[in-house]
């Protein structure tokens, strides 16, 4: 399935293929509207073990345990969910050097209508920078596979988490009525 | 100082026991390299003092995540039994994880809750389980049907033995006293994590 107008792979097809190519078999998530096609795709592909969690911290904990048990995992969430994570990142993932792969669907910018989302969006980069977690805000489909593929390899090789912030420029974001 | 544990008022038939004593009883039953995730605080201290094993992971923060971490290990290694040790305050912080575990039904996961009704390490302030919350009832209502209070030490041993035979997820809750932990863990997270991964056969010691 590709974008019917351009014939190119969609962002979620690229993410799915890149996760598979890097043997990332576990996907835990807290749902998000923009991530819905990716969530649906990982559920439909028997390669993945995928399920929702009640909190993003919980999803991070599960992926951390799985890494220590020898299985690579990715966590999917939206911006506001990332806002609940600093303690789990600073006291588990970062100090234990666990290469958690964190995908954040970016809300709060480029057309946000909810002030709460706009404010929490501004906390994401400072939190990542203060803990020293590598991050990439991805805006272009033609850069997506390179960034995700290389960053997963770097995360595993250097035993460090990485965060992919999926911009509305990439995903289309959430469309609001005027 | 009154530190007598008063957890689990609804478990009126359960004896108040000692966490270190029960931790030793648990470790004594582990003869298949079972993985154990120790929650923060006195839970971990007693796990450390009960005999260090390379299949033990000692958390250093991330309160409430012992069960999710153990669940992750259980997913990655379905042929190994995994045990999460968690205190009442930590569980109350992350109750949703019980619902997630119940939905996914990991057969190789056992959750053990030490309930003294206290946020013990912060000064023994009472938790909700000291007065009103019944953690076994919460676990059952979350969907973990096999959730029980341990009536006494012998019952704890029997429940652990049954849980290790499979058929999980299982939750065993024990009322415990307010005695402090016996040991104290090392606090080097990378060494703890690396030793655990070697203990699980994921990594090999260099030069070995």
Short mmCIF file of C-alpha atoms in Angstrom, two decimals:
data_model
loop_
_atom_site.label_atom_id
_atom_site.label_comp_id
_atom_site.label_asym_id
_atom_site.label_seq_id
_atom_site.Cartn_x
_atom_site.Cartn_y
_atom_site.Cartn_z
CA UNK A 1 0.00 0.00 0.00
CA UNK A 2 1.49 3.32 -1.01
CA UNK A 3 0.35 6.89 -1.32
CA UNK A 4 -2.12 6.71 -4.19
CA UNK A 5 -1.18 10.11 -5.59
CA UNK A 6 2.61 9.88 -5.53
CA UNK A 7 3.24 6.15 -5.60
CA UNK A 8 5.69 6.65 -2.73
CA UNK A 9 5.66 4.71 0.51
CA UNK A 10 3.78 6.43 3.31
CA UNK A 11 5.60 7.49 6.49
CA UNK A 12 4.12 4.61 8.47
CA UNK A 13 5.07 2.04 5.85
CA UNK A 14 8.63 3.33 6.02
CA UNK A 15 8.71 3.20 9.80
CA UNK A 16 7.30 -0.33 9.78
CA UNK A 17 9.80 -1.55 7.20
CA UNK A 18 12.71 0.07 9.04
CA UNK A 19 11.72 -1.48 12.35
CA UNK A 20 11.54 -4.90 10.69
CA UNK A 21 14.85 -4.45 8.93
CA UNK A 22 16.43 -3.77 12.32
CA UNK A 23 14.74 -6.69 14.09
CA UNK A 24 12.65 -4.45 16.35
CA UNK A 25 9.90 -6.91 17.24
CA UNK A 26 8.16 -5.35 20.23
CA UNK A 27 5.97 -2.26 19.94
CA UNK A 28 4.25 -0.84 23.01
CA UNK A 29 2.16 2.28 22.76
CA UNK A 30 -0.39 4.67 24.13
CA UNK A 31 -2.73 5.47 21.25
CA UNK A 32 -2.66 8.62 19.15
CA UNK A 33 -4.83 9.65 16.21
CA UNK A 34 -1.91 10.39 13.89
CA UNK A 35 -0.17 7.11 14.78
CA UNK A 36 -3.29 5.06 14.08
CA UNK A 37 -2.17 3.68 10.69
CA UNK A 38 1.21 2.62 12.14
CA UNK A 39 -0.47 1.02 15.15
CA UNK A 40 -2.88 -0.82 12.85
CA UNK A 41 -0.03 -1.98 10.64
CA UNK A 42 2.08 -3.42 13.48
CA UNK A 43 -0.96 -5.25 14.84
CA UNK A 44 -1.63 -6.78 11.43
CA UNK A 45 1.96 -7.97 10.94
CA UNK A 46 2.79 -11.18 12.80
CA UNK A 47 6.45 -10.12 12.95
CA UNK A 48 5.54 -7.75 15.76
CA UNK A 49 4.35 -8.20 19.31
CA UNK A 50 2.27 -5.06 19.78
CA UNK A 51 -0.13 -3.93 22.47
CA UNK A 52 -1.36 -0.77 24.21
CA UNK A 53 -0.28 0.29 27.69
CA UNK A 54 -2.10 2.44 30.21
CA UNK A 55 0.76 4.92 30.58
CA UNK A 56 3.85 5.79 28.59
CA UNK A 57 6.08 5.01 31.59
CA UNK A 58 4.70 1.50 31.60
CA UNK A 59 5.41 1.14 27.88
CA UNK A 60 8.99 2.29 28.48
CA UNK A 61 9.43 -0.16 31.35
CA UNK A 62 8.24 -3.08 29.22
CA UNK A 63 10.59 -2.21 26.36
CA UNK A 64 13.47 -1.80 28.83
CA UNK A 65 12.85 -5.25 30.27
CA UNK A 66 12.57 -6.75 26.80
CA UNK A 67 15.90 -5.21 25.76
CA UNK A 68 17.59 -6.74 28.79
CA UNK A 69 16.01 -10.05 27.80
CA UNK A 70 17.37 -9.78 24.27
CA UNK A 71 14.47 -8.28 22.30
CA UNK A 72 14.49 -4.85 20.68
CA UNK A 73 11.49 -2.62 21.20
CA UNK A 74 9.94 0.69 20.22
CA UNK A 75 7.46 2.86 22.09
CA UNK A 76 4.84 4.99 20.35
CA UNK A 77 3.13 7.98 21.96
CA UNK A 78 2.01 11.52 21.38
CA UNK A 79 3.59 14.68 22.71
CA UNK A 80 1.49 14.88 25.86
CA UNK A 81 2.48 11.31 26.70
CA UNK A 82 6.12 12.18 26.43
CA UNK A 83 5.40 14.82 29.05
CA UNK A 84 4.83 12.05 31.59
CA UNK A 85 8.21 10.40 30.97
CA UNK A 86 11.10 12.40 32.45
CA UNK A 87 11.51 10.26 35.57
CA UNK A 88 11.48 6.97 33.67
CA UNK A 89 13.99 8.35 31.18
CA UNK A 90 16.27 9.89 33.78
CA UNK A 91 16.21 7.06 36.31
CA UNK A 92 15.90 3.95 34.11
CA UNK A 93 16.56 4.28 30.40
CA UNK A 94 19.42 6.79 30.44
CA UNK A 95 21.45 5.59 33.45
CA UNK A 96 21.03 1.92 32.57
CA UNK A 97 22.02 2.70 28.96
CA UNK A 98 19.01 1.05 27.37
CA UNK A 99 18.51 1.72 23.63
CA UNK A 100 14.80 2.40 23.82
CA UNK A 101 13.40 3.65 20.52
CA UNK A 102 10.88 6.37 21.28
CA UNK A 103 8.51 7.65 18.59
CA UNK A 104 6.61 10.81 19.48
CA UNK A 105 3.75 11.99 17.30
CA UNK A 106 4.13 15.73 17.53
CA UNK A 107 1.10 17.65 18.69
CA UNK A 108 1.11 21.26 19.82
CA UNK A 109 2.60 22.98 16.80
CA UNK A 110 1.78 23.82 13.17
CA UNK A 111 -1.91 24.32 13.68
CA UNK A 112 -2.61 23.24 17.24
CA UNK A 113 -5.90 24.41 18.75
CA UNK A 114 -5.38 23.12 22.31
CA UNK A 115 -3.22 25.39 24.47
CA UNK A 116 -2.35 22.50 26.78
CA UNK A 117 -0.91 20.57 23.84
CA UNK A 118 0.98 23.63 22.63
CA UNK A 119 2.63 24.11 26.03
CA UNK A 120 3.59 20.49 26.62
CA UNK A 121 5.06 20.40 23.12
CA UNK A 122 7.59 23.02 24.19
CA UNK A 123 8.80 20.81 27.05
CA UNK A 124 9.86 17.90 24.84
CA UNK A 125 13.17 19.14 23.44
CA UNK A 126 14.42 20.72 26.69
CA UNK A 127 13.69 17.47 28.57
CA UNK A 128 15.54 15.39 25.98
CA UNK A 129 18.46 17.81 25.92
CA UNK A 130 18.72 18.01 29.69
CA UNK A 131 19.00 14.22 30.00
CA UNK A 132 21.27 14.04 26.97
CA UNK A 133 19.03 11.81 24.86
CA UNK A 134 19.62 11.88 21.10
CA UNK A 135 16.61 13.14 19.19
CA UNK A 136 15.55 13.90 15.64
CA UNK A 137 12.54 15.90 14.55
CA UNK A 138 11.61 14.31 11.24
CA UNK A 139 9.80 16.48 8.70
CA UNK A 140 10.48 14.78 5.36
CA UNK A 141 9.58 11.39 3.96
CA UNK A 142 12.76 11.27 1.87
CA UNK A 143 14.86 11.51 5.05
CA UNK A 144 12.76 9.24 7.24
CA UNK A 145 14.25 5.83 6.44
CA UNK A 146 17.81 7.10 6.67
CA UNK A 147 17.28 8.82 10.02
CA UNK A 148 15.38 5.95 11.64
CA UNK A 149 17.58 3.18 10.27
CA UNK A 150 20.89 4.83 11.13
CA UNK A 151 19.63 5.97 14.52
CA UNK A 152 18.42 2.52 15.52
CA UNK A 153 21.84 1.11 14.62
CA UNK A 154 23.54 3.89 16.58
CA UNK A 155 21.25 3.38 19.58
CA UNK A 156 22.09 -0.31 19.76
CA UNK A 157 25.80 0.17 19.10
CA UNK A 158 26.21 2.96 21.66
CA UNK A 159 23.64 1.60 24.12
CA UNK A 160 21.70 4.84 24.19
CA UNK A 161 18.02 5.69 23.75
CA UNK A 162 16.87 7.76 20.80
CA UNK A 163 13.73 9.80 20.22
CA UNK A 164 12.05 10.36 16.87
CA UNK A 165 9.69 13.33 16.87
CA UNK A 166 7.32 12.87 13.95
CA UNK A 167 6.40 16.36 12.72
CA UNK A 168 3.03 17.20 11.15
CA UNK A 169 5.12 18.05 8.09
CA UNK A 170 5.80 14.31 7.81
CA UNK A 171 2.57 12.78 9.05
CA UNK A 172 0.03 15.41 8.11
CA UNK A 173 -0.72 15.91 11.78
CA UNK A 174 -4.18 16.16 13.20
CA UNK A 175 -6.55 18.21 11.09
CA UNK A 176 -8.86 20.58 12.90
CA UNK A 177 -11.93 22.40 11.81
CA UNK A 178 -11.38 26.11 11.39
CA UNK B 1 9.01 4.66 66.40
CA UNK B 2 6.01 2.63 65.43
CA UNK B 3 6.83 0.86 62.21
CA UNK B 4 4.57 -2.12 62.56
CA UNK B 5 3.11 -2.80 59.16
CA UNK B 6 -0.61 -2.59 58.98
CA UNK B 7 -1.22 -3.29 55.32
CA UNK B 8 -4.17 -5.03 53.78
CA UNK B 9 -6.98 -4.46 56.28
CA UNK B 10 -9.26 -6.50 54.06
CA UNK B 11 -6.97 -9.51 54.11
CA UNK B 12 -8.01 -10.21 57.66
CA UNK B 13 -6.99 -13.83 57.58
CA UNK B 14 -3.45 -13.13 56.38
CA UNK B 15 -0.62 -13.22 58.89
CA UNK B 16 1.71 -10.23 59.10
CA UNK B 17 5.09 -11.59 58.01
CA UNK B 18 8.61 -10.27 57.41
CA UNK B 19 9.79 -9.22 53.95
CA UNK B 20 13.38 -10.44 54.34
CA UNK B 21 12.22 -13.82 55.61
CA UNK B 22 9.81 -14.21 52.69
CA UNK B 23 12.40 -12.99 50.19
CA UNK B 24 14.80 -15.67 51.40
CA UNK B 25 12.04 -18.26 51.06
CA UNK B 26 11.37 -17.09 47.51
CA UNK B 27 15.04 -17.14 46.45
CA UNK B 28 15.43 -20.63 47.95
CA UNK B 29 12.86 -21.91 45.45
CA UNK B 30 14.57 -20.44 42.38
CA UNK B 31 16.44 -23.33 40.78
CA UNK B 32 15.82 -22.62 37.10
CA UNK B 33 17.63 -19.28 36.78
CA UNK B 34 14.36 -17.42 37.14
CA UNK B 35 14.66 -13.68 36.61
CA UNK B 36 13.70 -11.39 39.49
CA UNK B 37 13.03 -7.67 39.15
CA UNK B 38 13.31 -5.88 42.49
CA UNK B 39 11.30 -2.70 42.98
CA UNK B 40 12.94 0.31 44.54
CA UNK B 41 13.58 0.72 48.23
CA UNK B 42 13.42 -1.95 50.88
CA UNK B 43 12.09 -4.51 48.39
CA UNK B 44 15.41 -4.31 46.60
CA UNK B 45 17.49 -4.16 49.76
CA UNK B 46 16.07 -7.42 50.99
CA UNK B 47 16.43 -9.04 47.57
CA UNK B 48 20.10 -8.04 47.58
CA UNK B 49 20.61 -9.34 51.12
CA UNK B 50 18.85 -12.62 50.33
CA UNK B 51 21.74 -13.58 48.04
CA UNK B 52 22.92 -11.83 44.95
CA UNK B 53 22.10 -13.56 41.71
CA UNK B 54 23.02 -12.47 38.22
CA UNK B 55 19.38 -13.04 37.25
CA UNK B 56 18.31 -10.27 39.64
CA UNK B 57 17.73 -6.74 38.38
CA UNK B 58 17.82 -4.08 41.07
CA UNK B 59 15.94 -0.92 40.15
CA UNK B 60 17.47 2.38 41.18
CA UNK B 61 14.58 4.69 40.41
CA UNK B 62 11.55 4.62 38.14
CA UNK B 63 9.18 3.86 41.01
CA UNK B 64 6.34 1.60 39.96
CA UNK B 65 8.04 -0.01 36.98
CA UNK B 66 9.12 -3.37 38.45
CA UNK B 67 6.08 -5.12 36.98
CA UNK B 68 6.41 -3.55 33.50
CA UNK B 69 10.15 -4.35 33.40
CA UNK B 70 9.49 -7.94 34.48
CA UNK B 71 6.74 -8.23 31.89
CA UNK B 72 9.18 -7.07 29.21
CA UNK B 73 11.71 -9.72 30.23
CA UNK B 74 8.91 -12.29 30.18
CA UNK B 75 8.00 -11.32 26.61
CA UNK B 76 11.60 -11.52 25.43
CA UNK B 77 12.31 -14.83 27.17
CA UNK B 78 9.10 -16.89 27.17
CA UNK B 79 10.91 -20.00 28.41
CA UNK B 80 12.18 -18.31 31.57
CA UNK B 81 9.97 -17.57 34.55
CA UNK B 82 10.10 -13.93 35.64
CA UNK B 83 9.15 -12.53 39.03
CA UNK B 84 8.40 -8.93 39.89
CA UNK B 85 8.79 -7.86 43.52
CA UNK B 86 6.95 -4.66 44.27
CA UNK B 87 5.84 -2.71 47.32
CA UNK B 88 2.33 -1.45 47.97
CA UNK B 89 3.20 2.20 47.38
CA UNK B 90 4.96 1.41 44.12
CA UNK B 91 2.06 -0.69 42.86
CA UNK B 92 -0.44 2.03 43.74
CA UNK B 93 1.59 4.40 41.58
CA UNK B 94 1.24 2.23 38.47
CA UNK B 95 -1.99 0.25 38.87
CA UNK B 96 -2.66 0.29 35.15
CA UNK B 97 0.12 -2.21 34.55
CA UNK B 98 -2.05 -4.89 36.15
CA UNK B 99 -4.66 -4.35 33.45
CA UNK B 100 -2.03 -4.60 30.73
CA UNK B 101 -0.59 -7.81 32.16
CA UNK B 102 -4.09 -9.27 32.49
CA UNK B 103 -4.87 -8.51 28.84
CA UNK B 104 -1.64 -10.01 27.52
CA UNK B 105 -1.66 -13.04 29.88
CA UNK B 106 2.07 -13.81 30.14
CA UNK B 107 2.17 -17.38 31.43
CA UNK B 108 5.71 -16.97 32.76
CA UNK B 109 5.13 -13.92 34.97
CA UNK B 110 4.61 -13.87 38.73
CA UNK B 111 3.99 -10.66 40.66
CA UNK B 112 4.73 -10.57 44.38
CA UNK B 113 3.45 -7.61 46.40
CA UNK B 114 4.89 -6.73 49.79
CA UNK B 115 2.13 -4.80 51.54
CA UNK B 116 3.01 -3.08 54.81
CA UNK B 117 0.67 -0.17 54.20
CA UNK B 118 3.64 2.17 54.32
CA UNK B 119 5.71 4.42 52.12
CA UNK B 120 8.43 2.94 54.27
CA UNK B 121 11.59 4.43 52.81
CA UNK B 122 10.28 7.99 52.84
CA UNK B 123 9.37 7.95 56.51
CA UNK B 124 6.65 5.31 56.83
CA UNK B 125 3.73 7.48 55.83
CA UNK B 126 0.61 5.32 55.39
CA UNK B 127 -0.44 4.19 51.92
CA UNK B 128 -4.04 3.69 50.86
CA UNK B 129 -3.63 -0.03 51.48
CA UNK B 130 -3.22 0.68 55.19
CA UNK B 131 -6.84 1.71 55.43
CA UNK B 132 -9.00 1.23 52.40
CA UNK B 133 -7.39 -0.28 49.27
CA UNK B 134 -7.22 -4.07 48.88
CA UNK B 135 -4.45 -4.79 46.42
CA UNK B 136 -5.53 -8.37 45.71
CA UNK B 137 -9.07 -7.23 44.99
CA UNK B 138 -7.66 -4.56 42.67
CA UNK B 139 -5.53 -7.15 40.87
CA UNK B 140 -8.51 -9.48 40.42
CA UNK B 141 -10.69 -6.66 39.21
CA UNK B 142 -7.91 -5.72 36.78
CA UNK B 143 -8.24 -9.19 35.29
CA UNK B 144 -5.52 -11.18 37.04
CA UNK B 145 -7.85 -13.85 38.36
CA UNK B 146 -5.06 -15.82 40.01
CA UNK B 147 -4.40 -13.24 42.76
CA UNK B 148 -4.29 -14.26 46.39
CA UNK B 149 -3.12 -13.20 49.81
CA UNK B 150 -0.52 -15.46 51.39
CA UNK B 151 -2.05 -16.68 54.65
CA UNK B 152 1.29 -17.47 56.30
CA UNK B 153 4.85 -18.49 55.41
CA UNK B 154 3.93 -22.03 54.41
CA UNK B 155 1.12 -20.76 52.22
CA UNK B 156 3.52 -18.26 50.62
CA UNK B 157 5.94 -21.10 49.80
CA UNK B 158 3.13 -23.17 48.32
CA UNK B 159 1.79 -20.29 46.22
CA UNK B 160 5.29 -19.53 44.91
CA UNK B 161 5.84 -23.18 44.02
CA UNK B 162 2.54 -23.29 42.15
CA UNK B 163 3.27 -20.04 40.33
CA UNK B 164 6.70 -21.26 39.19
CA UNK B 165 4.99 -24.24 37.59
CA UNK B 166 3.40 -21.88 35.07
CA UNK B 167 -0.14 -20.94 34.32
CA UNK B 168 0.50 -17.27 35.01
CA UNK B 169 0.12 -14.45 35.33
CA UNK B 170 -0.10 -14.92 39.08
CA UNK B 171 -0.14 -12.32 41.82
CA UNK B 172 0.81 -13.19 45.39
CA UNK B 173 0.40 -10.53 48.05
CA UNK B 174 1.87 -10.73 51.53
CA UNK B 175 1.11 -8.57 54.53
CA UNK B 176 4.46 -7.62 55.97
CA UNK B 177 5.74 -5.75 59.00
CA UNK B 178 7.54 -2.41 59.00
CA UNK B 179 11.04 -3.73 59.59
CA UNK B 180 13.62 -2.00 57.39
CA UNK B 181 15.47 -3.76 54.60
CA UNK B 182 18.46 -5.80 55.66
CA UNK B 183 21.03 -4.82 53.02
CA UNK B 184 21.62 -2.09 50.48
CA UNK B 185 22.17 -2.56 46.78
CA UNK B 186 25.13 -1.34 44.79
CA UNK B 187 24.20 1.79 42.90
CA UNK B 188 25.96 1.46 39.57
CA UNK B 189 23.12 1.13 37.06
CA UNK B 190 25.27 0.07 34.12
CA UNK B 191 26.95 -2.72 36.09
CA UNK B 192 23.60 -3.89 37.43
CA UNK B 193 22.07 -3.94 33.96
CA UNK B 194 25.07 -5.60 32.34
CA UNK B 195 25.30 -8.31 34.99
CA UNK B 196 21.59 -8.98 34.60
CA UNK B 197 21.92 -9.34 30.82
CA UNK B 198 24.77 -11.79 31.30
CA UNK B 199 22.67 -13.66 33.82
CA UNK B 200 19.92 -13.96 31.20
CA UNK B 201 22.36 -15.22 28.58
CA UNK B 202 21.94 -12.13 26.40
CA UNK B 203 25.54 -11.01 26.84
CA UNK B 204 28.76 -12.90 27.36
CA UNK B 205 31.52 -11.70 29.64
CA UNK B 206 34.36 -10.29 27.57
CA UNK B 207 37.30 -12.64 27.31
CA UNK B 208 35.18 -15.57 28.40
#
